[in-house]
Coordinates of C-alpha atoms in Angstrom, one line a residue:
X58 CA 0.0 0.0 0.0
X59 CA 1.0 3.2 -0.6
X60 CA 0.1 6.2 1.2
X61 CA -0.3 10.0 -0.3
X62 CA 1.8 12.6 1.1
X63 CA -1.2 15.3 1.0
X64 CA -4.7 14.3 1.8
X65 CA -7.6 14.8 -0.2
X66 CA -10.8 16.2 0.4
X67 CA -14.0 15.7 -1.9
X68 CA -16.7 17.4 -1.4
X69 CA -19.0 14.4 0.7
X70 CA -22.5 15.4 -0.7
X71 CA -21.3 13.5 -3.8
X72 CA -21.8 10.1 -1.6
X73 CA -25.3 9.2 -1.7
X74 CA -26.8 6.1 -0.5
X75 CA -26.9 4.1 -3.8
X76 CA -24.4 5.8 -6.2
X77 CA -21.9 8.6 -6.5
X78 CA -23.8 11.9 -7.9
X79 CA -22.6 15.5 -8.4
X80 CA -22.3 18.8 -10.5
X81 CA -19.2 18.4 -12.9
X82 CA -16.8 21.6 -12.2
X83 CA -18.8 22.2 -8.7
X84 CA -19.1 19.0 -6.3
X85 CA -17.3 16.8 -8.9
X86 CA -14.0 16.3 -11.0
X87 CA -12.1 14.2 -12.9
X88 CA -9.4 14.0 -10.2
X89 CA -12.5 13.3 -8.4
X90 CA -13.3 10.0 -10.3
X91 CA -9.8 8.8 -10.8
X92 CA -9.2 8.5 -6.8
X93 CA -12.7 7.1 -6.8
X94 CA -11.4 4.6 -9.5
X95 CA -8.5 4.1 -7.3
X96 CA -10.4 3.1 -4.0
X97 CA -12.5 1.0 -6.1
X98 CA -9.9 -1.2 -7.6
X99 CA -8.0 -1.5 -4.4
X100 CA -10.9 -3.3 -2.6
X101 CA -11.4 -5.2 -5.9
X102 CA -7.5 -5.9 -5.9
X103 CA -7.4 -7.4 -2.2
X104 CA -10.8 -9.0 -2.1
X105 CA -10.4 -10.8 -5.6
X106 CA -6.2 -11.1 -6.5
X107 CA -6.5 -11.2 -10.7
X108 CA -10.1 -10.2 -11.1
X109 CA -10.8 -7.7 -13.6
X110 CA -13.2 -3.9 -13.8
X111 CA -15.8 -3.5 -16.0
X112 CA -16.5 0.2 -17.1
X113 CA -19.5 2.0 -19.3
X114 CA -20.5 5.7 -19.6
X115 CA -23.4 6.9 -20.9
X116 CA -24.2 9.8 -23.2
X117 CA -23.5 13.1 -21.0
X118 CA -20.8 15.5 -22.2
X119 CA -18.7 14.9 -19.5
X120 CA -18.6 11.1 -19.4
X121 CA -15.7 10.4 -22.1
X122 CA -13.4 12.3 -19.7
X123 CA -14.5 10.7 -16.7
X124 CA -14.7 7.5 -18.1
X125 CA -10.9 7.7 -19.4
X126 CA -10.1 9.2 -15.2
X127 CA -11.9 6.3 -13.9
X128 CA -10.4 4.1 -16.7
X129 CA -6.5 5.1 -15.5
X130 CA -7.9 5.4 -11.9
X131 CA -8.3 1.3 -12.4
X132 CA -5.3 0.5 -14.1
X133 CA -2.9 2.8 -11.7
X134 CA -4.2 0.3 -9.1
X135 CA -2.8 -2.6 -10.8
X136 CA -6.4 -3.8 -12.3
X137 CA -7.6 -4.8 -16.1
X138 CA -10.3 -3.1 -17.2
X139 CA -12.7 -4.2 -19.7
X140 CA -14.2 -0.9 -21.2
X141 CA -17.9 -1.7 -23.2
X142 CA -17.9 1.9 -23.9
X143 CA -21.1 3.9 -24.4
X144 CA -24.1 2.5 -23.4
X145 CA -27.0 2.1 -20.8
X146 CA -26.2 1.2 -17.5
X147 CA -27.8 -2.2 -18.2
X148 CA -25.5 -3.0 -20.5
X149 CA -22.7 -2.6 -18.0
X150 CA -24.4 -4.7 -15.8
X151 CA -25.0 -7.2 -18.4
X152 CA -21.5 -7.3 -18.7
X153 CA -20.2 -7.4 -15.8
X154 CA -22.4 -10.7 -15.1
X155 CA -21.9 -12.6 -18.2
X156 CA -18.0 -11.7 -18.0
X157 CA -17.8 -12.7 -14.6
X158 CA -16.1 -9.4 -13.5
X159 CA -14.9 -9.1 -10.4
X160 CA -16.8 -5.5 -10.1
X161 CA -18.3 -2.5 -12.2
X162 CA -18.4 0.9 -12.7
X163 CA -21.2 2.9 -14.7
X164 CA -20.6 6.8 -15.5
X165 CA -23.9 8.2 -15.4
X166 CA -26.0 10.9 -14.1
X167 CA -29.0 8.7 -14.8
X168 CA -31.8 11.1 -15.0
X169 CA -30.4 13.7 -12.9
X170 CA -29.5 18.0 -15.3
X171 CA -27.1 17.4 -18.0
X172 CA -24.5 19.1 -16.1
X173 CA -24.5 16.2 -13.2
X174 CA -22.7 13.1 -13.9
X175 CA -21.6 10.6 -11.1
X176 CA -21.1 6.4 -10.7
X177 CA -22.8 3.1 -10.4
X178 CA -21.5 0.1 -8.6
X179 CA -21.4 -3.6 -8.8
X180 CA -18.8 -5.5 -6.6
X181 CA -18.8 -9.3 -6.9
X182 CA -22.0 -9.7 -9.0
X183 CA -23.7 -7.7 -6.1
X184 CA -25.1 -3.6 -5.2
X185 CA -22.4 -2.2 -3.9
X186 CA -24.4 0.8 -1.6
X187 CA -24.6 2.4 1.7
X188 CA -21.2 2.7 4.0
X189 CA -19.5 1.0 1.2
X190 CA -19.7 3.3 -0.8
X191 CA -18.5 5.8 2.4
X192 CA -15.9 3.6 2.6
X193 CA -15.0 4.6 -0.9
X194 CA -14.1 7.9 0.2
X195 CA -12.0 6.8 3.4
X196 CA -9.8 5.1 1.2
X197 CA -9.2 8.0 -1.6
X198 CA -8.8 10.6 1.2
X199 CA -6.7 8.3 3.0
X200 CA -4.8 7.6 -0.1
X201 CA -4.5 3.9 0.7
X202 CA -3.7 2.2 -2.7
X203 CA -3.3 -1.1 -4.6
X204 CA -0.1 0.1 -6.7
X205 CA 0.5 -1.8 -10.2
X206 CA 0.3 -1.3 -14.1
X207 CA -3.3 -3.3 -15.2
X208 CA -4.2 -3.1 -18.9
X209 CA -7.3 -2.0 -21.1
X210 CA -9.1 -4.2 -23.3
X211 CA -12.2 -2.5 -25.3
X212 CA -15.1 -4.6 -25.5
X213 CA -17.9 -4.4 -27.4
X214 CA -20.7 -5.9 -25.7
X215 CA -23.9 -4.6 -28.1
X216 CA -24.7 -7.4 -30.4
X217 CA -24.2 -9.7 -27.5
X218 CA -26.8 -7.7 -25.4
X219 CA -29.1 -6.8 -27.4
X220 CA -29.5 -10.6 -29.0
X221 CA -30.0 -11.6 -25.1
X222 CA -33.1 -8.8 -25.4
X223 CA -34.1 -10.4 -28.4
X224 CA -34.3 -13.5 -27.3
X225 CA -37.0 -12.7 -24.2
X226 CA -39.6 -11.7 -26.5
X227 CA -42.3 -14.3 -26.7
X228 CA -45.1 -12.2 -28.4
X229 CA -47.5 -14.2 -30.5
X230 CA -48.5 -10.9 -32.7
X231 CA -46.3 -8.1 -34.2
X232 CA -47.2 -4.8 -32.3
X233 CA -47.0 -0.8 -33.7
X234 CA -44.8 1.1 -30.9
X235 CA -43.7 4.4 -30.4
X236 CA -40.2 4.5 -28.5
X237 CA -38.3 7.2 -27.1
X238 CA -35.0 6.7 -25.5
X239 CA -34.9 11.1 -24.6
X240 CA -31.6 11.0 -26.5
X241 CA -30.1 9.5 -23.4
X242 CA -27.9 6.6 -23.6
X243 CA -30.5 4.1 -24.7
X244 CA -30.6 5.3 -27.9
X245 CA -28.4 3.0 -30.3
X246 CA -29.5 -0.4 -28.0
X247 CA -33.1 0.7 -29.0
X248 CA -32.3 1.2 -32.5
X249 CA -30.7 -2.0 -32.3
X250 CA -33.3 -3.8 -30.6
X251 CA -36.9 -2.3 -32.8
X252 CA -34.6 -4.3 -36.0
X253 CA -35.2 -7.5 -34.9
X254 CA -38.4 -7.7 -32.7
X255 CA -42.1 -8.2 -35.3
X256 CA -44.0 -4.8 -35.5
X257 CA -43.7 -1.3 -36.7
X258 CA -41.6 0.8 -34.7
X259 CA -41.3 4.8 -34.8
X260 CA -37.9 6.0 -33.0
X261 CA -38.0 9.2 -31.0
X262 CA -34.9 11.0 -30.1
X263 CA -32.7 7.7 -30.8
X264 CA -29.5 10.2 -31.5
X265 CA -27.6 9.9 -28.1
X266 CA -27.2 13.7 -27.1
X267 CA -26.3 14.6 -23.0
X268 CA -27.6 18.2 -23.3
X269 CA -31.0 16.3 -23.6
X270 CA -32.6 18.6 -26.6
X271 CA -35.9 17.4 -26.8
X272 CA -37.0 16.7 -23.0
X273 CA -35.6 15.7 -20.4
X274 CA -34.9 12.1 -19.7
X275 CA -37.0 10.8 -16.8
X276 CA -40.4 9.2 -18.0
X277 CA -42.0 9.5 -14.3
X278 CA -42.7 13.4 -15.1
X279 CA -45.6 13.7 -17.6
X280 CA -44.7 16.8 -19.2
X281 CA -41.5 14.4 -20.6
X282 CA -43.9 11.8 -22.1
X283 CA -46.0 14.1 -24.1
X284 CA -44.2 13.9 -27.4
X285 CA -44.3 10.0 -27.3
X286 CA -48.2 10.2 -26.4
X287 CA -48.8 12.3 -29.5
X288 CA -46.6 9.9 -31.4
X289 CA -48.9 7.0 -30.1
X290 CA -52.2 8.4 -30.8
X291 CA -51.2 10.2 -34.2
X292 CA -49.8 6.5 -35.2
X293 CA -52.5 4.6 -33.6
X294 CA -50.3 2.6 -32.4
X295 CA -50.2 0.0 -29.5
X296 CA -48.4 1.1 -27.0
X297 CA -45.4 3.6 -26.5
X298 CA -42.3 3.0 -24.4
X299 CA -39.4 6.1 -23.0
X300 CA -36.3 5.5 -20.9
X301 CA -34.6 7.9 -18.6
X302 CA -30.9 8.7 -19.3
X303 CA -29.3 5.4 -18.7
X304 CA -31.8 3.5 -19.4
X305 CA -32.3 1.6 -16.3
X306 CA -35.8 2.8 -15.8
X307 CA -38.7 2.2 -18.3
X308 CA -41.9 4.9 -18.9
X309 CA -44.9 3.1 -20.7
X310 CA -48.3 4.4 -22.0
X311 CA -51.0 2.4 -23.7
X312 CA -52.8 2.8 -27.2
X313 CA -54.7 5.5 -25.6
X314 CA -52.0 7.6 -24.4
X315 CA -52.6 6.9 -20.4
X316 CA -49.5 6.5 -18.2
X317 CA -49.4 3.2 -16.6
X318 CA -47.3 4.0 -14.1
X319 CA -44.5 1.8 -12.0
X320 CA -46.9 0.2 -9.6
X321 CA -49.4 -0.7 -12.6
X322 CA -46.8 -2.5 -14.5
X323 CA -45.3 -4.3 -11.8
X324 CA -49.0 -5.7 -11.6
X325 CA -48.9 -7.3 -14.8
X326 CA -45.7 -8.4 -14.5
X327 CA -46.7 -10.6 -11.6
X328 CA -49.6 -12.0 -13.0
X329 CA -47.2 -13.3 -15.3
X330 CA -44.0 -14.6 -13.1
X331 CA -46.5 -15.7 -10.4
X332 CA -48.4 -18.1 -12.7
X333 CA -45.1 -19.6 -13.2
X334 CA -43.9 -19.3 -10.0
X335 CA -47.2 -19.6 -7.1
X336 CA -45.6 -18.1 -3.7
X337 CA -42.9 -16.5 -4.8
X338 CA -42.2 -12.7 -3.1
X339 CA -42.3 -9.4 -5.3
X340 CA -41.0 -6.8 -3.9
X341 CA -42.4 -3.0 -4.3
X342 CA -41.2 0.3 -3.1
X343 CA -42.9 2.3 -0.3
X344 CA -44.6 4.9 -3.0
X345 CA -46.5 2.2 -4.6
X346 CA -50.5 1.3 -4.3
X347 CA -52.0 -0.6 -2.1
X348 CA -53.6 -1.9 -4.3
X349 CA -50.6 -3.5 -5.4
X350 CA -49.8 -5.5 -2.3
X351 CA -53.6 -6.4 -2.6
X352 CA -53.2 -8.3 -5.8
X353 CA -49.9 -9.4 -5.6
X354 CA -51.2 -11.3 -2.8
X355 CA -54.9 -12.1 -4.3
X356 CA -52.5 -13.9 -7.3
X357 CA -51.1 -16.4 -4.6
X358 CA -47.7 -14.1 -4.0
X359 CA -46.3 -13.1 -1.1
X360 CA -46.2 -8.9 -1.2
X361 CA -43.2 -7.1 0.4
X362 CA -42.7 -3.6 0.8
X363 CA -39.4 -2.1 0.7
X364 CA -37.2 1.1 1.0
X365 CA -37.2 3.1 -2.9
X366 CA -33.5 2.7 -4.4
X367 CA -32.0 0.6 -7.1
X368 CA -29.2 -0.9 -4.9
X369 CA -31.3 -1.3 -2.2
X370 CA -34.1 -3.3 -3.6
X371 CA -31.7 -5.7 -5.5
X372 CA -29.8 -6.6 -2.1
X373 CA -33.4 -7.2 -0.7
X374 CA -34.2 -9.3 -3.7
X375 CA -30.9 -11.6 -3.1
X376 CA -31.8 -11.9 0.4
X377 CA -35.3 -13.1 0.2
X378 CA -34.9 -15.4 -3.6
X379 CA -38.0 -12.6 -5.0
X380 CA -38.0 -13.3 -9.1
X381 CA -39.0 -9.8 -9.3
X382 CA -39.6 -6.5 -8.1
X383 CA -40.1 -3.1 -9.2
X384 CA -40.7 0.9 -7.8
X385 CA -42.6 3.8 -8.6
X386 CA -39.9 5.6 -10.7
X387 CA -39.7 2.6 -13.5
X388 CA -37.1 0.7 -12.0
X389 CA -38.3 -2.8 -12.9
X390 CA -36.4 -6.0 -11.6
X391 CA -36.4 -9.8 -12.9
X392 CA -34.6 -12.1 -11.6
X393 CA -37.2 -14.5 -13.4
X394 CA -35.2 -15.7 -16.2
X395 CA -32.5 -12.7 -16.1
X396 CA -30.1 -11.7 -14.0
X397 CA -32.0 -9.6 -10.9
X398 CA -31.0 -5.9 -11.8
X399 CA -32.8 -2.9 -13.1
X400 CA -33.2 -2.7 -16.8
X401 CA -36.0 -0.4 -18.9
X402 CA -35.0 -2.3 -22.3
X403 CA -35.3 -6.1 -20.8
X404 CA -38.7 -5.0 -18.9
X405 CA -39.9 -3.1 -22.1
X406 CA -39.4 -6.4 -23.5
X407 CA -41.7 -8.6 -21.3
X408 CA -44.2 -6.3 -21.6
X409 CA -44.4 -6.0 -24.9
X410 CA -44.7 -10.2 -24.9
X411 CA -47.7 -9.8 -22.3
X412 CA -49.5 -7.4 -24.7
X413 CA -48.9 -9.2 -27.8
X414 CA -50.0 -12.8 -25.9
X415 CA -53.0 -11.3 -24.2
X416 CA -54.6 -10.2 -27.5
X417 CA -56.1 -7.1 -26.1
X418 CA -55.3 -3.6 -25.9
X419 CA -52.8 -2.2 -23.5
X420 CA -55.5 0.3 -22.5
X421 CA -57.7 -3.1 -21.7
X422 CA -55.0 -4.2 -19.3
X423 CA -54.9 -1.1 -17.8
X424 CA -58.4 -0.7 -17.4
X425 CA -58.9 -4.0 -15.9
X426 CA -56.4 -3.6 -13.1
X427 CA -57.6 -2.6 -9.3
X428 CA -58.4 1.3 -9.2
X429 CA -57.6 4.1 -7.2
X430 CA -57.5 7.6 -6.9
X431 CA -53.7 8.6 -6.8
X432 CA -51.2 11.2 -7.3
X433 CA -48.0 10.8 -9.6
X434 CA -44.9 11.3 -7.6
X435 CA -44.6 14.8 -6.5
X436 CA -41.6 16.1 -6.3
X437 CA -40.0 19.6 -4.6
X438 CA -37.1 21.2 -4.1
X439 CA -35.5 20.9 -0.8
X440 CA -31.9 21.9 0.3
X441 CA -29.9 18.9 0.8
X442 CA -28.7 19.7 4.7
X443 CA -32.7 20.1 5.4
X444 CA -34.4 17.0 3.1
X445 CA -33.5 14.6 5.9
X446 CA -34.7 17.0 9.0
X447 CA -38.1 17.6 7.7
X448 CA -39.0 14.4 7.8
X449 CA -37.7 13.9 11.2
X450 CA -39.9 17.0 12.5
X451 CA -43.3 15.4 10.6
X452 CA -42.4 12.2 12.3
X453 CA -42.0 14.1 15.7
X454 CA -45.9 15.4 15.1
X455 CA -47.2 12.5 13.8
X456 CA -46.0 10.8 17.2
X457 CA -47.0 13.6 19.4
X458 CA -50.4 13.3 17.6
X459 CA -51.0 10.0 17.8
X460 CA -50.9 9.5 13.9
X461 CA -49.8 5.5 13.5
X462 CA -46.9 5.4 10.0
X463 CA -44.6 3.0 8.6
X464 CA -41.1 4.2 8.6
X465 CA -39.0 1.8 6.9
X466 CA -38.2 4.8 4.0
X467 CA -39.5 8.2 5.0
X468 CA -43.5 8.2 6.5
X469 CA -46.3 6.6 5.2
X470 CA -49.3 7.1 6.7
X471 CA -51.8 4.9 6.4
X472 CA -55.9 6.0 7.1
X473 CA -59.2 4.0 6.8
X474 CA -59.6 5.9 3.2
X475 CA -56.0 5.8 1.9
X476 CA -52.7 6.3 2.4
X477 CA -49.7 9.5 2.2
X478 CA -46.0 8.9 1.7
X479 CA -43.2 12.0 2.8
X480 CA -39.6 10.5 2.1
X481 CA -36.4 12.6 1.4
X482 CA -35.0 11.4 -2.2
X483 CA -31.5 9.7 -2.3
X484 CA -30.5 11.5 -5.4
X485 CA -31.5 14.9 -5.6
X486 CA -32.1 17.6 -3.2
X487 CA -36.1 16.9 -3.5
X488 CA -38.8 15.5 -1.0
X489 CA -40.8 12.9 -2.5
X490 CA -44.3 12.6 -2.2
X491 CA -47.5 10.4 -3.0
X492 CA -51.2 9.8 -1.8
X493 CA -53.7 7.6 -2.5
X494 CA -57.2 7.1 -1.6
X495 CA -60.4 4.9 -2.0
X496 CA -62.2 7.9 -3.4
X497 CA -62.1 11.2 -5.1
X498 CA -62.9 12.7 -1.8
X499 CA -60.3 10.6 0.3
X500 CA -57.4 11.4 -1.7
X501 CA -58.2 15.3 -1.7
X502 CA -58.4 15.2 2.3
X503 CA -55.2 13.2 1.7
X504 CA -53.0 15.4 -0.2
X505 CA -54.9 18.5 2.8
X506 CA -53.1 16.1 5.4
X507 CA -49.7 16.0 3.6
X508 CA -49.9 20.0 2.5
X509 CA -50.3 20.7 6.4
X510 CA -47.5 18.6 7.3
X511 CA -44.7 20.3 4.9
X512 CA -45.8 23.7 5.2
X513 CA -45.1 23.5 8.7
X514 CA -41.6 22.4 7.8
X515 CA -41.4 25.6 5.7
X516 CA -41.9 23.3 2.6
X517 CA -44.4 23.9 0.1
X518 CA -45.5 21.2 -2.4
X519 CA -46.9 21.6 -5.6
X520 CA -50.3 22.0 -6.1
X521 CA -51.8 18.5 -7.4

């Protein structure tokens, strides 16, 4: 080991819980990524002697330079890498599995402003989250290194990938689908992909672009789904399909250009892994609907609700053997004849089989799934030194009032007529909300519940 003569200091709001995340030129560098690199490798180097680094960026401006940092950040440590180049982040973690690397490292700002950029994990085919990624910053402060000279071997991992997508389609009838990949780093895999699958597909903002001309690249927000419903009802088409910037999240709406949202999907994705598997646990973040956990269990599975984030969820799905899982924001899960991580393309995919096999409408689906009267996620700004202590001061009320919650990822509070969820976000300097009730009526004294709450936190929400 070798130590530095100077210590280092990053700027620490870069470490979130999941991932790495920060402003190029403000909160993070390149020097930034290449001790990050560094500390990486070393734990790679001593916990795996001769294993080798996958690395990936995606489309943002600044990613070729950080991916070449992190790329010499690696090597200088005395580890191979194995760069697949520019892609979505489920490409990287398709490599990293069917490569068998000893870890991963994704450069990608996911959906966060064109000017963020920041790192994904994988360490031993697992999430690599929480204090170890904490511990990541120990190290590169501390200077602690693995010293040696690896090499770089360039890899081009699309044709394999996107053959493996090919392959899960099962449809019986071709389909018409809009897609729009937001010109985020989906863009080429999609291309790639609408070639080989039965149908007509029309390509929205395919050209990989990170100052995100068109919209912005995160399919939960309507307002960035508006040029693929137009596309979808201009077209007639069956269904349309959006991915956020890396492409590890998946937007859908049907043939008549409703949302289904996270929650509604994961439904009909365990009608279909439960009838192959009767018992078997899907997991679903704390924003999702009760109704949900309703008929996940009414279709003989065993419903678990879990804390929002990527990283986190997957852990939970290794510990508890669940074929599948999913959250709000399009994160979609299948360990159910893939490998158990997040990827938009792979669940776009299965969908598209369900719809073509059912014979119906997308809309149909929809319309047959349990009801309720719901908010989107609602998102607003909140400094990141005062996200965490708001919801600390509502959970001091609710307790002084009585108010029973579950508090395994912010508050959710559950009533006779619905449900509100408060949680601080693990990615942005945002407080994340949601509300659901049995009626029209329940959800509007809902959201009155959650409005009183914030605003005496100083917050105040949008209006919904």
């Amino acid at each position: 080991m070798k130590s530095a003569s100077e210590p280092y200091r990053f700027d620490r709001s870069i470490f979130r819980e999941y991932d790495i995340r920060g402003i190029v030129g403000q909160t993070l560098s390149a020097e930034d990524a290449y001790l990050i690199a560094r500390a990486f490798a070393t734990k790679v180097a001593v916990a795996q002697p001769g294993g080798f680094i996958c690395v990936g960026y995606d489309g943002r401006m600044s990613s070729l330079e950080l991916n070449e940092a992190v790329c010499k950040g690696v090597t200088d440590s005395g580890v191979n890498v194995v760069d697949v180049g520019l892609g979505p982040t489920p490409m990287l973690y398709f490599s990293s599995y069917t490569l068998k690397a000893a870890g991963a490292i994704m450069i990608t700002g996911s959906h966060n402003p064109p000017d963020h950029n920041g790192f994904k994990f994988v360490f031993s085919g697992a999430p690599f989250f929480g204090d170890d990624i904490r511990m990541l910053c120990d190290i590169a402060e501390g200077g602690d290194f693995t010293e040696g000279k690896g090499g770089i071997e360039q890899r081009d991992m699309r044709e394999t990938y996107v053959n493996t997508l090919v392959a899960a389609y099962d449809g019986k009838r071709s389909l018409n689908v809009a897609w729009d990949a937001g010109n985020g780093a989906t863009g080429e895999i999609m291309t790639l992909l609408c070639d080989q699958i039965p149908g007509m597909h029309a390509l929205l903002n395919a050209k990989i672009d990170g100052t995100f001309p068109s919209h912005h690249p995160d399919p939960t927000v309507p307002e960035n789904l508006q040029q693929l419903i137009a596309a979808v009802l201009k077209n007639e088409f069956d269904a349309g399909i959006a991915f956020d910037g890396d492409g590890d999240r998946v937007g859908v709406v049907d043939d008549e250009g409703e949302i289904l949202w996270g929650d509604q999907l994961l439904m009909l994705f365990s009608a279909e892994v439960l009838a192959k598997k009767p018992g078997a646990t899907i997991i679903a973040d704390v924003k999702a609907s009760g109704a949900l956990f309703e008929e996940i269990e009414r279709l003989g599975g065993h419903p678990l609700m879990w804390k929002t984030g990527h990283s986190l969820i997957k852990a939970k799905m290794a510990e508890t053997g669940a074929p599948l899982a999913g959250e709000m924001s399009g994160h979609m899960f299948f360990a159910d004849s893939y490998y158990g991580y997040d990827d938009g393309l792979y669940a776009a995919v299965r969908l598209l089989g369900i719809l073509s096999r059912s014979g119906q409408k997308l809309s149909d689906l929809r319309k047959a799934l349990p009801q309720r009267f719901n908010t989107p996620e609602l998102r607003f700004p909140c400094d990141e030194d005062r996200k965490f202590i708001v919801i600390e001061e509502i959970k001091e009320r609710l307790v002084k009032d009585g108010v029973s919650f579950i508090d395994i990822d912010g508050l959710r509070v559950n009533t006779d007529n619905g449900w509100w969820l408060i949680r601080a976000s693990n990615t942005q300097p945002m407080l994340v909300a949601r509300c659901e009730g049995f009626t029209k009526a329940a959800l509007e004294s809902l959201k009155s519940d959650l409005r009183v709450q914030v605003v005496l936190s100083g917050v105040y929400p949008p209006q919904q």
